[in-house]
Short mmCIF file of C-alpha atoms in Angstrom, two decimals:
data_model
loop_
_atom_site.label_atom_id
_atom_site.label_comp_id
_atom_site.label_asym_id
_atom_site.label_seq_id
_atom_site.Cartn_x
_atom_site.Cartn_y
_atom_site.Cartn_z
CA UNK E 1 -0.19 -0.07 0.02
CA UNK E 2 1.09 3.33 -0.84
CA UNK E 3 2.66 5.31 2.19
CA UNK E 4 1.26 7.70 4.00
CA UNK E 5 2.17 10.94 6.19
CA UNK E 6 5.56 11.62 7.21
CA UNK E 7 7.09 9.09 4.78
CA UNK E 8 4.56 5.96 7.28
CA UNK E 9 4.46 2.61 5.30
CA UNK E 10 0.79 1.47 4.97
CA UNK E 11 0.11 3.04 8.58
CA UNK E 12 -2.58 6.21 9.55
CA UNK E 13 -1.14 9.96 9.15
CA UNK E 14 -2.61 12.47 11.42
CA UNK E 15 -2.87 15.70 9.16
CA UNK E 16 -0.71 18.34 11.08
CA UNK E 17 -1.40 22.15 10.50
CA UNK E 18 2.84 21.84 10.57
CA UNK E 19 5.02 20.15 8.50
CA UNK E 20 1.97 17.11 7.92
CA UNK E 21 4.13 14.07 9.92
CA UNK E 22 2.28 12.26 12.13
CA UNK E 23 2.87 12.94 16.36
CA UNK E 24 4.84 10.53 17.97
CA UNK E 25 2.64 8.21 20.79
CA UNK E 26 3.94 10.76 23.29
CA UNK E 27 3.02 14.05 22.11
CA UNK E 28 0.03 12.97 20.92
CA UNK E 29 -3.78 13.64 23.28
CA UNK E 30 -4.93 10.83 25.87
CA UNK E 31 -8.07 10.88 24.06
CA UNK E 32 -11.61 12.35 22.25
CA UNK E 33 -13.63 13.44 24.53
CA UNK E 34 -17.72 14.56 23.81
CA UNK E 35 -17.90 17.80 21.89
CA UNK E 36 -14.57 17.61 20.40
CA UNK E 37 -13.55 17.57 17.65
CA UNK E 38 -12.65 14.34 16.44
CA UNK E 39 -8.96 14.75 14.69
CA UNK E 40 -8.10 14.55 10.49
CA UNK E 41 -5.29 11.89 9.40
CA UNK E 42 -5.79 10.11 6.54
CA UNK E 43 -5.44 6.17 6.47
CA UNK E 44 -5.49 2.85 4.64
CA UNK E 45 -8.93 0.54 4.14
CA UNK E 46 -9.48 -2.37 2.80
CA UNK E 47 -11.20 -0.49 0.41
CA UNK E 48 -8.43 2.37 -0.22
CA UNK E 49 -6.63 5.91 1.29
CA UNK E 50 -9.37 7.59 2.71
CA UNK E 51 -9.05 10.42 4.49
CA UNK E 52 -11.60 11.05 8.15
CA UNK E 53 -12.66 14.81 7.35
CA UNK E 54 -13.22 14.11 3.78
CA UNK E 55 -15.31 10.94 4.58
CA UNK E 56 -17.55 11.89 7.34
CA UNK E 57 -18.57 16.19 6.73
CA UNK E 58 -21.85 16.38 6.04
CA UNK E 59 -22.63 13.26 7.64
CA UNK E 60 -23.82 11.76 11.43
CA UNK E 61 -20.51 8.72 11.30
CA UNK E 62 -20.51 5.58 13.84
CA UNK E 63 -16.67 4.89 14.09
CA UNK E 64 -15.74 1.80 15.97
CA UNK E 65 -13.08 -0.34 16.99
CA UNK E 66 -12.32 -3.73 16.92
CA UNK E 67 -8.87 -5.37 19.03
CA UNK E 68 -8.31 -8.41 16.03
CA UNK E 69 -9.28 -9.38 12.83
CA UNK E 70 -10.86 -13.27 13.53
CA UNK E 71 -12.36 -13.29 16.60
CA UNK E 72 -15.51 -14.53 17.74
CA UNK E 73 -17.57 -11.20 19.42
CA UNK E 74 -15.65 -8.90 16.46
CA UNK E 75 -16.67 -11.52 13.34
CA UNK E 76 -20.20 -10.96 14.80
CA UNK E 77 -19.98 -7.52 14.90
CA UNK E 78 -19.05 -6.71 12.39
CA UNK E 79 -22.12 -9.19 10.92
CA UNK E 80 -24.31 -6.97 12.22
CA UNK E 81 -22.79 -3.93 11.56
CA UNK E 82 -23.85 -5.01 7.41
CA UNK E 83 -27.16 -6.21 8.53
CA UNK E 84 -28.05 -2.40 9.97
CA UNK E 85 -26.24 -0.86 6.39
CA UNK E 86 -29.84 0.29 5.13
CA UNK E 87 -30.85 1.15 8.86
CA UNK E 88 -27.51 3.86 9.25
CA UNK E 89 -27.98 4.72 5.33
CA UNK E 90 -31.80 6.09 6.42
CA UNK E 91 -29.88 8.41 9.15
CA UNK E 92 -27.42 9.59 6.39
CA UNK E 93 -25.19 7.45 8.40
CA UNK E 94 -21.43 6.41 7.41
CA UNK E 95 -19.90 3.43 8.75
CA UNK E 96 -16.46 3.04 9.68
CA UNK E 97 -13.98 0.36 11.41
CA UNK E 98 -10.63 0.33 13.31
CA UNK E 99 -8.14 -2.56 14.66
CA UNK E 100 -3.97 -2.49 14.52
CA UNK E 101 -4.15 -5.00 11.99
CA UNK E 102 -3.10 -5.32 8.50
CA UNK E 103 -5.54 -4.32 4.60
CA UNK E 104 -4.41 -7.72 3.84
CA UNK E 105 -5.72 -9.46 7.24
CA UNK E 106 -8.95 -7.18 6.93
CA UNK E 107 -9.82 -8.42 3.22
CA UNK E 108 -9.26 -12.07 3.96
CA UNK E 109 -11.37 -12.06 7.45
CA UNK E 110 -14.02 -10.18 5.51
CA UNK E 111 -14.34 -13.41 3.36
CA UNK E 112 -15.22 -15.22 6.91
CA UNK E 113 -17.18 -12.25 8.14
CA UNK E 114 -19.58 -12.73 5.01
CA UNK E 115 -19.87 -16.76 4.85
CA UNK E 116 -19.92 -17.12 8.58
CA UNK E 117 -22.96 -14.20 9.01
CA UNK E 118 -24.34 -14.13 5.77
CA UNK E 119 -24.06 -10.83 4.67
CA UNK E 120 -21.87 -8.34 2.96
CA UNK E 121 -19.49 -6.57 5.18
CA UNK E 122 -18.23 -2.66 2.72
CA UNK E 123 -17.84 -0.22 4.97
CA UNK E 124 -14.27 0.41 4.98
CA UNK E 125 -12.10 -0.85 7.81
CA UNK E 126 -8.39 1.21 9.17
CA UNK E 127 -5.59 -0.60 9.13
CA UNK E 128 -4.29 1.20 11.57
CA UNK E 129 -0.44 -0.96 11.81
CA UNK E 130 1.39 1.59 14.19
CA UNK E 131 -0.54 2.22 16.52
CA UNK E 132 -0.83 5.98 15.54
CA UNK E 133 -4.30 6.17 15.66
CA UNK E 134 -5.57 4.42 18.66
CA UNK E 135 -3.62 6.64 20.24
CA UNK E 136 -4.30 9.79 18.70
CA UNK E 137 -8.40 8.48 19.57
CA UNK E 138 -7.48 7.20 23.33
CA UNK E 139 -9.14 3.19 21.94
CA UNK E 140 -5.78 1.52 23.11
CA UNK E 141 -3.60 1.24 26.16
CA UNK E 142 0.06 2.45 26.77
CA UNK E 143 1.48 -0.51 25.52
CA UNK E 144 -0.72 -0.11 21.54
CA UNK E 145 -3.27 -2.87 22.67
CA UNK E 146 -6.98 -2.65 21.79
CA UNK E 147 -8.34 -3.74 25.13
CA UNK E 148 -11.66 -2.93 24.39
CA UNK E 149 -14.35 -1.78 21.68
CA UNK E 150 -14.60 1.81 21.64
CA UNK E 151 -17.38 3.44 19.43
CA UNK E 152 -17.80 7.22 18.46
CA UNK E 153 -21.18 8.96 16.75
CA UNK E 154 -20.38 11.58 14.73
CA UNK E 155 -22.16 14.96 14.34
CA UNK E 156 -22.07 15.78 10.36
CA UNK E 157 -19.68 19.38 11.83
CA UNK E 158 -17.46 16.08 13.20
CA UNK E 159 -18.12 17.09 16.55
CA UNK E 160 -17.97 13.77 19.49
CA UNK E 161 -21.79 13.56 20.22
CA UNK E 162 -21.35 10.13 21.69
CA UNK E 163 -18.43 7.91 23.42
CA UNK E 164 -19.34 4.05 23.96
CA UNK E 165 -16.81 1.56 25.86
CA UNK E 166 -17.41 -2.29 25.86
CA UNK E 167 -14.77 -4.68 27.14
CA UNK E 168 -13.58 -7.21 24.65
CA UNK E 169 -15.33 -10.08 25.45
CA UNK E 170 -18.87 -8.38 25.86
CA UNK E 171 -20.33 -7.66 21.85
CA UNK E 172 -22.40 -4.08 21.52
CA UNK E 173 -25.59 -4.46 20.70
CA UNK E 174 -25.78 -2.27 17.45
CA UNK E 175 -29.12 -1.57 18.22
CA UNK E 176 -28.83 0.56 21.37
CA UNK E 177 -26.02 2.02 18.28
CA UNK E 178 -29.00 2.97 16.25
CA UNK E 179 -31.70 3.54 18.93
CA UNK E 180 -28.69 6.41 20.54
CA UNK E 181 -27.93 7.97 16.91
CA UNK E 182 -32.04 8.24 16.24
CA UNK E 183 -32.12 10.50 20.17
CA UNK E 184 -28.88 12.64 19.06
CA UNK E 185 -30.35 13.30 15.81
CA UNK E 186 -34.42 14.21 17.63
CA UNK E 187 -32.48 16.61 20.30
CA UNK E 188 -29.60 17.99 17.69
CA UNK E 189 -32.13 19.70 15.98
CA UNK E 190 -35.63 20.19 18.86
CA UNK E 191 -35.53 21.21 21.78
CA UNK E 192 -35.68 18.07 23.51
CA UNK E 193 -34.68 15.69 25.42
CA UNK E 194 -35.28 12.03 25.75
CA UNK E 195 -36.50 9.66 28.86
CA UNK E 196 -35.18 5.89 29.74
CA UNK E 197 -35.45 3.83 27.17
CA UNK E 198 -36.87 5.90 24.99
CA UNK E 199 -37.58 4.18 21.49
CA UNK E 200 -37.70 6.81 17.81
CA UNK E 201 -41.45 7.17 18.06
CA UNK E 202 -42.09 7.50 21.43
CA UNK E 203 -43.06 11.09 23.02
CA UNK E 204 -39.97 13.00 24.89
CA UNK E 205 -39.48 15.26 26.87
CA UNK E 206 -39.27 19.83 26.97
CA UNK E 207 -35.87 20.94 27.70
CA UNK E 208 -36.49 22.99 31.09
CA UNK E 209 -34.92 26.14 29.40
CA UNK E 210 -37.98 26.06 26.75
CA UNK E 211 -41.35 28.94 28.32
CA UNK E 212 -44.72 27.47 28.56
CA UNK E 213 -45.24 30.43 26.28
CA UNK E 214 -42.14 28.60 24.09
CA UNK E 215 -43.41 25.46 23.95
CA UNK E 216 -47.02 26.17 22.72
CA UNK E 217 -45.64 27.53 19.43
CA UNK E 218 -42.68 24.85 19.00
CA UNK E 219 -44.89 21.68 19.75
CA UNK E 220 -48.03 22.63 17.48
CA UNK E 221 -49.02 18.59 18.84
CA UNK E 222 -48.99 20.08 22.24
CA UNK E 223 -47.39 18.76 25.56
CA UNK E 224 -48.65 17.46 29.60
CA UNK E 225 -46.77 19.18 32.48
CA UNK E 226 -45.99 16.30 34.81
CA UNK E 227 -43.83 19.23 37.25
CA UNK E 228 -42.84 22.06 36.41
CA UNK E 229 -39.00 20.55 35.32
CA UNK E 230 -41.33 17.64 33.55
CA UNK E 231 -43.31 18.00 30.33
CA UNK E 232 -43.88 15.91 27.53
CA UNK E 233 -44.43 16.38 24.09
CA UNK E 234 -44.90 13.84 20.74
CA UNK E 235 -42.20 13.06 19.82
CA UNK E 236 -41.31 16.19 16.62
CA UNK E 237 -41.18 14.47 12.74
CA UNK E 238 -37.76 14.01 11.57
CA UNK E 239 -38.89 15.40 8.42
CA UNK E 240 -38.64 18.66 10.45
CA UNK E 241 -34.48 18.31 10.89
CA UNK E 242 -32.66 19.46 8.25
CA UNK E 243 -30.80 15.35 7.90
CA UNK E 244 -34.67 13.78 8.33
CA UNK E 245 -34.91 9.76 7.97
CA UNK E 246 -36.54 8.81 4.42
#
């Protein structure tokens, strides 16, 4: 594969404002927090070279790491994400994976995933062989090993809106990821919050900073007052937002 950034072979390099080279692990941030912009970098995937910001800008993105290719839990996770392709596309959401394995490893493993999970993996998986991106994002330990399962949901402006971390032996619930994506999309464009165990279509909560007078105008479906701080309204239509589900 072609060298990327700072002359590094095959790996991933952050786009630096100065010389554009890769930063050493010692100089990297501890991790990316909710509300921060996801760092930009160029990297190799089994689908070719991509730039993160180029890939995600204007779309939502589910970006998740996994400990290693050819492992049982990861195989079922990637199979499930592939099966949910239409759900992510309906939400204008791209998907991106990451591990420390090579492009060739990803390509071979994908064949196993497709066979055993009866699906077709076509989203890019980053080959972070030198662990630079893993370190930059804070998804690996001090020995540059990915020992947990980290997942970011990133908004169309490249801001991290959610960060989930699972232990290595517990597979992620991607139905919960979609539920969170629905909530994030809704609350990004409407002055509401979603209650515990909420699912798309169910009632939502009016934010405290919205007065009752304003709520009458903002929420034409009406609302009920349980307590001054606890007001319930039917879910606004997704079609009201700029990134509505089709």
